[in-house]
Short mmCIF file of C-alpha atoms and ligand atoms in Angstrom, two decimals:
data_model
loop_
_atom_site.label_atom_id
_atom_site.label_comp_id
_atom_site.label_asym_id
_atom_site.label_seq_id
_atom_site.Cartn_x
_atom_site.Cartn_y
_atom_site.Cartn_z
CA MET A 24 156.18 117.57 67.94
CA ASP A 25 156.60 119.87 65.07
CA GLU A 26 155.34 123.26 64.22
CA ILE A 27 152.11 122.21 62.72
CA ALA A 28 151.49 119.47 65.37
CA TYR A 29 151.55 122.47 67.87
CA MET A 30 149.13 124.41 65.80
CA TYR A 31 146.82 120.99 65.47
CA HIS A 32 146.90 121.31 69.36
CA ALA A 33 146.15 124.88 69.35
CA ILE A 34 143.03 123.91 67.22
CA GLN A 35 141.58 121.44 69.43
CA LEU A 36 141.87 123.61 72.38
CA ALA A 37 140.05 126.48 70.48
CA ARG A 38 137.34 124.10 69.83
CA LYS A 39 136.50 123.65 73.31
CA GLY A 40 135.40 126.99 73.21
CA CYS A 41 132.44 125.90 70.53
CA GLY A 42 129.34 127.56 71.77
CA TRP A 43 130.52 129.56 74.29
CA VAL A 44 132.53 132.44 72.73
CA ASN A 45 130.16 133.75 70.14
CA PRO A 46 129.77 136.24 68.85
CA ASN A 47 133.74 136.03 69.65
CA PRO A 48 135.78 133.78 67.78
CA MET A 49 137.11 130.16 68.94
CA VAL A 50 140.79 130.64 69.44
CA GLY A 51 143.61 128.31 71.11
CA ALA A 52 147.18 129.00 72.01
CA VAL A 53 150.12 126.97 73.02
CA ILE A 54 153.50 127.87 74.24
CA VAL A 55 156.56 126.03 73.54
CA LYS A 56 160.19 126.78 74.73
CA ASP A 57 163.12 124.16 74.39
CA GLY A 58 160.96 121.70 72.74
CA LYS A 59 158.41 121.74 75.30
CA ILE A 60 154.75 122.83 76.15
CA ILE A 61 155.26 125.29 78.82
CA GLY A 62 151.48 126.77 78.77
CA GLN A 63 148.32 126.75 76.94
CA GLY A 64 144.92 128.17 76.77
CA TYR A 65 141.92 128.80 74.64
CA HIS A 66 139.24 131.59 74.90
CA LYS A 67 136.61 129.97 77.04
CA LYS A 68 133.72 132.19 77.13
CA TYR A 69 132.60 135.34 75.69
CA GLY A 70 133.79 138.56 77.68
CA GLU A 71 136.51 136.29 79.48
CA LEU A 72 140.21 136.55 78.80
CA HIS A 73 141.58 135.10 75.30
CA ALA A 74 143.47 132.62 74.35
CA GLU A 75 146.60 133.75 74.42
CA ARG A 76 146.40 135.67 77.91
CA ASN A 77 144.91 132.17 79.17
CA ALA A 78 148.19 130.26 77.74
CA LEU A 79 150.38 132.97 79.25
CA GLU A 80 148.66 132.50 82.91
CA ASN A 81 149.25 129.20 82.66
CA CYS A 82 152.90 129.04 81.88
CA GLN A 83 155.00 126.79 84.51
CA THR A 84 158.14 129.00 83.68
CA PRO A 85 158.72 132.38 82.26
CA ALA A 86 157.78 132.57 78.89
CA ILE A 87 160.90 134.76 77.65
CA GLY A 88 162.62 133.62 74.43
CA ALA A 89 159.65 130.76 73.85
CA THR A 90 157.23 130.41 70.54
CA LEU A 91 153.44 131.22 70.72
CA TYR A 92 151.59 129.12 68.45
CA VAL A 93 148.03 130.62 68.11
CA THR A 94 144.78 130.34 65.77
CA LEU A 95 144.05 133.68 65.38
CA GLU A 96 146.40 136.97 64.94
CA PRO A 97 146.41 138.42 67.99
CA CYS A 98 144.39 141.40 69.07
CA CYS A 99 145.57 144.80 69.71
CA HIS A 100 142.48 146.87 70.44
CA HIS A 101 140.79 147.30 73.98
CA GLY A 102 137.54 145.44 73.88
CA ARG A 103 136.05 143.71 76.97
CA THR A 104 139.49 142.45 77.33
CA PRO A 105 142.91 144.42 77.31
CA PRO A 106 144.95 143.53 73.66
CA CYS A 107 146.71 140.26 73.41
CA THR A 108 149.79 142.01 71.79
CA GLU A 109 150.82 143.60 75.22
CA ALA A 110 150.74 140.50 77.09
CA ILE A 111 152.68 138.62 74.13
CA ILE A 112 155.05 141.79 74.08
CA GLU A 113 155.71 142.11 77.93
CA SER A 114 156.02 138.36 78.54
CA GLY A 115 159.36 138.30 76.18
CA ILE A 116 158.06 135.83 73.74
CA SER A 117 160.34 135.81 70.87
CA ARG A 118 158.39 134.03 67.99
CA VAL A 119 154.63 133.90 67.31
CA VAL A 120 153.08 131.59 64.79
CA VAL A 121 149.83 132.08 63.53
CA GLY A 122 146.84 130.45 61.85
CA SER A 123 143.98 132.55 60.44
CA TYR A 124 144.14 136.40 59.77
CA ASP A 125 141.73 138.36 62.19
CA PRO A 126 139.43 140.47 59.64
CA ASN A 127 138.13 142.58 62.71
CA PRO A 128 138.57 145.87 61.02
CA LEU A 129 140.03 146.85 64.56
CA VAL A 130 142.67 144.24 64.25
CA ALA A 131 143.04 143.41 60.34
CA GLY A 132 147.10 142.94 59.66
CA LYS A 133 147.74 145.43 62.78
CA GLY A 134 147.99 142.82 65.69
CA ILE A 135 151.11 141.32 63.37
CA GLY A 136 152.38 144.77 62.34
CA ILE A 137 152.69 145.51 66.20
CA LEU A 138 154.14 142.32 67.32
CA ARG A 139 156.81 142.68 64.17
CA SER A 140 157.50 146.39 65.16
CA HIS A 141 158.71 145.06 68.91
CA GLY A 142 161.19 142.74 67.48
CA ILE A 143 158.90 139.79 67.54
CA GLU A 144 159.59 137.17 64.65
CA VAL A 145 155.86 136.20 63.28
CA MET A 146 155.06 133.49 61.12
CA GLU A 147 151.78 133.66 59.35
CA ASN A 148 149.34 131.37 57.36
CA VAL A 149 150.24 127.99 59.47
CA VAL A 150 147.69 125.30 59.07
CA ARG A 151 145.64 128.23 57.74
CA ASP A 152 142.46 126.54 56.21
CA GLU A 153 141.94 124.28 59.08
CA CYS A 154 142.14 127.40 61.64
CA ASP A 155 139.99 129.60 59.13
CA LYS A 156 137.29 126.43 59.20
CA LEU A 157 136.83 126.92 62.96
CA ASN A 158 135.83 130.40 62.29
CA LYS A 159 133.26 130.84 59.44
CA SER A 160 130.53 132.45 61.19
CA PHE A 161 132.78 135.03 63.20
CA PHE A 162 134.36 136.30 59.81
CA HIS A 163 131.11 136.66 58.33
CA TYR A 164 129.44 138.38 61.28
CA ILE A 165 132.56 140.72 62.19
CA GLN A 166 132.80 141.98 58.53
CA ASN A 167 128.85 142.17 57.75
CA ARG A 168 127.52 142.90 61.15
CA THR A 169 124.77 140.49 60.38
CA PRO A 170 124.32 136.65 61.45
CA TYR A 171 125.94 133.84 59.30
CA VAL A 172 122.58 131.84 58.37
CA VAL A 173 122.68 127.85 57.92
CA MET A 174 119.67 126.71 55.69
CA LYS A 175 119.33 123.08 57.71
CA TYR A 176 116.86 120.49 56.69
CA ALA A 177 116.07 116.85 56.34
CA MET A 178 114.91 115.08 53.45
CA THR A 179 113.81 111.59 51.92
CA MET A 180 115.68 110.60 48.92
CA ASP A 181 112.75 111.81 46.83
CA GLY A 182 113.08 115.27 48.53
CA LYS A 183 110.10 115.24 50.93
CA ILE A 184 110.46 116.86 54.20
CA ALA A 185 107.43 115.78 55.35
CA THR A 186 104.68 112.89 54.06
CA HIS A 187 101.48 114.16 52.26
CA THR A 188 99.77 114.15 56.17
CA GLY A 189 102.17 116.53 57.19
CA ARG A 190 104.33 113.87 59.82
CA SER A 191 107.88 114.48 59.78
CA GLN A 192 109.01 112.79 62.71
CA TRP A 193 111.60 111.15 62.09
CA ILE A 194 113.02 111.55 58.63
CA THR A 195 116.93 110.70 59.64
CA GLY A 196 118.00 108.48 62.15
CA SER A 197 119.36 109.40 65.64
CA THR A 198 123.02 109.84 64.86
CA ALA A 199 122.10 112.55 62.18
CA ARG A 200 119.72 114.12 64.62
CA GLN A 201 122.08 114.36 67.32
CA ARG A 202 125.01 116.55 65.11
CA VAL A 203 122.04 118.73 64.46
CA HIS A 204 121.82 119.48 68.29
CA GLU A 205 125.63 120.03 68.18
CA ASP A 206 124.69 122.94 65.44
CA ARG A 207 121.99 124.11 67.40
CA HIS A 208 124.92 124.51 70.55
CA ARG A 209 127.11 126.13 67.85
CA TYR A 210 125.22 128.49 66.49
CA SER A 211 123.75 131.72 68.32
CA ALA A 212 120.17 131.55 66.95
CA ILE A 213 117.60 129.02 65.34
CA MET A 214 114.73 130.48 63.36
CA VAL A 215 111.53 129.36 61.92
CA GLY A 216 108.51 130.42 60.40
CA VAL A 217 105.30 130.69 62.17
CA GLY A 218 103.87 127.58 60.16
CA THR A 219 106.47 125.25 61.31
CA ILE A 220 105.02 126.08 64.96
CA LEU A 221 101.42 125.82 63.87
CA GLU A 222 102.29 122.46 62.67
CA ASP A 223 104.72 120.78 64.63
CA ASP A 224 104.60 122.85 67.82
CA PRO A 225 108.62 122.38 68.32
CA MET A 226 110.80 122.96 71.36
CA LEU A 227 114.03 124.03 68.86
CA ASN A 228 116.04 123.59 72.21
CA CYS A 229 119.65 121.91 72.42
CA ARG A 230 119.15 118.54 73.59
CA LEU A 231 122.99 117.86 74.21
CA GLU A 232 123.97 117.21 78.07
CA ASN A 233 125.93 120.71 79.09
CA GLY A 234 124.66 122.14 75.52
CA ARG A 235 123.62 125.91 74.96
CA ASN A 236 120.00 126.64 74.05
CA PRO A 237 120.15 129.07 71.05
CA LEU A 238 118.07 132.17 71.04
CA ARG A 239 114.72 130.78 69.28
CA ILE A 240 113.36 133.30 66.63
CA ILE A 241 109.84 132.95 65.04
CA CYS A 242 109.09 134.99 61.63
CA ASP A 243 105.66 135.59 62.40
CA THR A 244 104.37 138.60 59.95
CA SER A 245 100.57 138.83 61.52
CA LEU A 246 101.42 137.62 65.21
CA ARG A 247 99.27 133.98 64.78
CA THR A 248 101.81 131.98 67.03
CA PRO A 249 99.43 130.30 69.48
CA LEU A 250 100.04 131.58 73.62
CA GLN A 251 100.23 127.62 73.84
CA ALA A 252 102.99 127.02 71.84
CA LYS A 253 105.93 125.40 73.26
CA VAL A 254 108.19 127.89 72.17
CA VAL A 255 105.98 130.47 74.40
CA THR A 256 105.54 128.60 77.51
CA THR A 257 109.14 127.49 77.90
CA THR A 258 110.91 130.81 78.16
CA ASP A 259 112.20 130.01 81.33
CA THR A 260 114.57 127.47 79.90
CA ALA A 261 115.46 129.09 76.47
CA SER A 262 114.76 132.78 75.34
CA THR A 263 112.11 133.37 72.28
CA LEU A 264 111.81 136.35 70.08
CA ILE A 265 109.11 136.79 67.49
CA ALA A 266 109.81 139.01 64.84
CA THR A 267 106.53 140.56 63.38
CA ALA A 268 104.96 143.34 61.23
CA MET A 269 102.47 143.89 64.08
CA THR A 270 103.02 146.95 65.33
CA ASP A 271 100.04 146.97 68.19
CA THR A 272 101.39 147.02 71.11
CA ASN A 273 98.28 145.27 72.63
CA ARG A 274 98.77 142.44 70.74
CA HIS A 275 102.38 142.18 71.98
CA GLN A 276 101.63 142.13 75.72
CA PRO A 277 100.55 138.66 75.96
CA TYR A 278 103.86 137.46 74.40
CA LEU A 279 105.85 139.76 76.52
CA ASP A 280 103.65 138.84 79.68
CA ALA A 281 105.10 135.09 78.77
CA GLY A 282 108.68 136.10 78.73
CA CYS A 283 109.05 136.81 74.83
CA GLU A 284 110.97 139.10 73.02
CA ILE A 285 108.90 141.05 70.46
CA MET A 286 111.01 142.64 67.42
CA VAL A 287 108.59 144.73 65.24
CA ILE A 288 110.13 144.49 61.47
CA PRO A 289 108.91 146.29 58.35
CA GLN A 290 106.87 144.30 55.73
CA LYS A 291 108.06 143.42 52.32
CA ASP A 292 105.98 141.29 49.76
CA ASN A 293 103.23 140.48 52.87
CA HIS A 294 106.12 138.85 54.93
CA ILE A 295 108.57 140.52 57.39
CA ASP A 296 111.81 142.07 55.51
CA LEU A 297 114.42 139.34 56.21
CA ASN A 298 116.90 141.93 55.30
CA SER A 299 115.83 144.23 57.99
CA LEU A 300 115.57 141.34 60.46
CA MET A 301 119.32 140.18 60.06
CA GLN A 302 120.52 143.96 60.39
CA ARG A 303 118.83 144.11 63.96
CA LEU A 304 119.75 140.74 64.92
CA GLY A 305 123.36 141.55 64.26
CA GLU A 306 123.03 144.72 66.39
CA LYS A 307 121.68 142.11 69.03
CA GLN A 308 125.30 140.39 68.58
CA ILE A 309 123.43 137.38 66.96
CA ASP A 310 126.61 136.39 64.81
CA SER A 311 124.94 133.00 63.32
CA LEU A 312 121.64 131.58 62.65
CA LEU A 313 120.45 128.24 61.97
CA LEU A 314 117.15 128.36 59.60
CA GLU A 315 115.19 125.11 60.68
CA GLY A 316 112.37 125.88 58.01
CA GLY A 317 109.54 125.54 56.87
CA GLY A 318 109.71 125.83 53.06
CA THR A 319 108.24 129.13 52.69
CA LEU A 320 110.55 131.06 55.15
CA ASN A 321 113.49 128.84 53.08
CA TRP A 322 112.07 130.32 49.79
CA SER A 323 111.77 134.24 51.35
CA ALA A 324 115.26 133.56 52.75
CA LEU A 325 116.84 132.82 49.34
CA GLN A 326 115.20 135.46 47.76
CA SER A 327 116.56 137.89 50.03
CA CYS A 328 120.00 136.76 49.82
CA ILE A 329 120.40 135.76 53.68
CA VAL A 330 121.54 132.22 53.60
CA ASN A 331 125.32 131.51 53.47
CA LYS A 332 125.52 127.59 53.58
CA VAL A 333 123.01 124.61 53.03
CA GLN A 334 123.07 121.84 55.15
CA ALA A 335 121.12 119.06 53.86
CA TYR A 336 120.63 115.77 55.78
CA VAL A 337 119.39 113.16 52.99
CA ALA A 338 117.71 109.97 54.39
CA PRO A 339 117.42 106.51 52.37
CA LYS A 340 113.75 106.81 52.74
CA LEU A 341 110.91 107.34 49.84
CA PHE A 342 107.58 109.18 50.76
CA GLY A 343 105.95 109.97 47.60
CA GLY A 344 102.87 112.02 47.04
CA SER A 345 102.51 115.45 47.69
CA GLY A 346 104.77 116.19 50.81
CA LYS A 347 106.32 119.28 51.27
CA THR A 348 109.78 119.96 50.07
CA PRO A 349 112.67 122.11 51.69
CA VAL A 350 112.26 125.04 49.46
CA GLU A 351 108.59 126.03 48.46
CA GLY A 352 107.60 129.25 47.26
CA LEU A 353 107.27 129.79 43.65
CA GLY A 354 110.66 128.72 42.69
CA VAL A 355 112.72 129.65 39.73
CA ASP A 356 111.58 129.43 36.18
CA HIS A 357 114.53 128.42 34.57
CA PRO A 358 117.43 126.36 35.31
CA GLU A 359 119.86 129.06 34.57
CA ARG A 360 118.30 131.43 37.45
CA ALA A 361 118.93 128.47 40.27
CA PHE A 362 120.78 129.25 42.98
CA LEU A 363 124.10 128.09 43.02
CA LEU A 364 126.02 126.00 45.64
CA SER A 365 129.70 125.31 46.25
CA LYS A 366 130.49 121.70 45.62
CA PRO A 367 129.26 119.98 48.67
CA ILE A 368 131.17 118.31 51.52
CA ILE A 369 129.85 114.91 51.92
CA THR A 370 129.70 113.48 55.12
CA GLN A 371 127.93 109.84 55.71
CA ILE A 372 126.64 109.85 58.94
CA ASP A 373 125.48 106.01 59.88
CA GLU A 374 122.54 105.28 57.22
CA ASP A 375 122.31 109.18 56.35
CA ILE A 376 124.30 111.63 54.50
CA LEU A 377 124.89 115.32 55.16
CA LEU A 378 125.45 117.51 52.28
CA GLU A 379 127.14 120.95 52.90
CA SER A 380 127.31 123.66 50.66
CA GLU A 381 128.35 127.46 50.53
CA VAL A 382 125.65 129.73 48.59
CA ILE A 383 127.82 131.04 45.72
CA TRP A 384 125.20 133.01 43.66
CA CYS A 385 121.62 133.82 44.85
C1 AOF B 215 142.60 137.18 70.11
N1 AOF B 215 142.51 136.37 70.91
O1 AOF B 215 141.28 134.91 71.81
C2 AOF B 215 139.91 136.17 70.54
C3 AOF B 215 139.95 137.17 69.68
O2 AOF B 215 135.65 142.21 73.28
P1 AOF B 215 136.86 141.18 73.41
O3 AOF B 215 137.98 142.01 74.28
O4 AOF B 215 136.63 139.72 73.60
O5 AOF B 215 137.24 141.39 71.77
C4 AOF B 215 136.53 140.49 70.79
C5 AOF B 215 137.47 140.61 69.53
O6 AOF B 215 138.65 140.11 69.68
C6 AOF B 215 137.01 139.86 68.59
O7 AOF B 215 135.98 140.49 67.81
C7 AOF B 215 138.03 139.14 67.77
O8 AOF B 215 138.54 140.32 66.58
C8 AOF B 215 139.31 139.18 68.68
N2 AOF B 215 139.13 138.02 69.10
N3 AOF B 215 141.43 137.63 69.43
O9 AOF B 215 143.93 137.93 69.90
C9 AOF B 215 141.42 135.37 71.39
N4 AOF B 215 139.09 135.61 71.18
ZN1 ZN B 216 143.24 139.05 72.21
#
């Protein structure tokens, strides 16, 4: 195996932490000596050992003189775990090959600097693009302290998310829907507007075997969520947070009794202020959020500039008529004022297509 292959192996290991490590990054590590892998590991769960320490613990022979391949710059700070740089230095590893740089202000190049100052050879940026792809949401969260927001919707080829009678199940096929559940596992929270609760009464959970349920967030300015809604009656299986502008604690009580959390957020233009909400969610360590509509909330989210990425599933169907579209609201008045997205990554998923773009201008 060559250097690149070892790093790809470390990336595979890192992916095993998907959905379990948030708000930490996914990290994988491989230790190689005399052309043989002597230890490997990954960051398994938030609060637990980092990838490098897991790899060192798994070493079958002493790591003196070995090379460590790690997808992210080793940390050098005391967090929930001691610094990885200390463990690397103590182990006698003589060379470290790094994929991504860690933008955490507590690390940010200092990890690499410490290793070098101890005479360890460090090679940077190896398979960096692939390593960076693992942790888009972590990079955003650690620098902004707000969640990385992905606006996701499924529409027909004539741009409808529902028929004129309001029916939306199902637009895409089962494989595309499975993919959505993988994202519900990956991201820390899922958010919808109260309109979606009133119309569809969704569960908003992750229906993968061994999947993790995201925190369900309902944007509900005037507290209209029915107490019989599934998101309210199933808090024993998945947590629900209702973000509202209603300050009357008597109105909060029935939701609190049902096990929901209430977050009071100031109002802006008759809706809760989404920028304040994102700040508060960041304080709760929500690093990533899947925005699943509806169109009114999507419009507010774009106007508030909180959307980082758009995921549009497109199904080969046409609904016609006055069915809803993914982004409602007033809309822009001129093509020049459009929200601009990056060149999409296109993935065919059976009969459907997934288009993924970063928001580059809002
Ligand atoms: C690494 N290897 O596997 C991970 C790193 O609170 P802690 O102790 O878990 O530290 C979290 C921070 O450490 C996180 O924000 C990121 O900068 C880094 N994560 N670093 O060397 C790992 N998960
Ligand atoms: Zn570490």
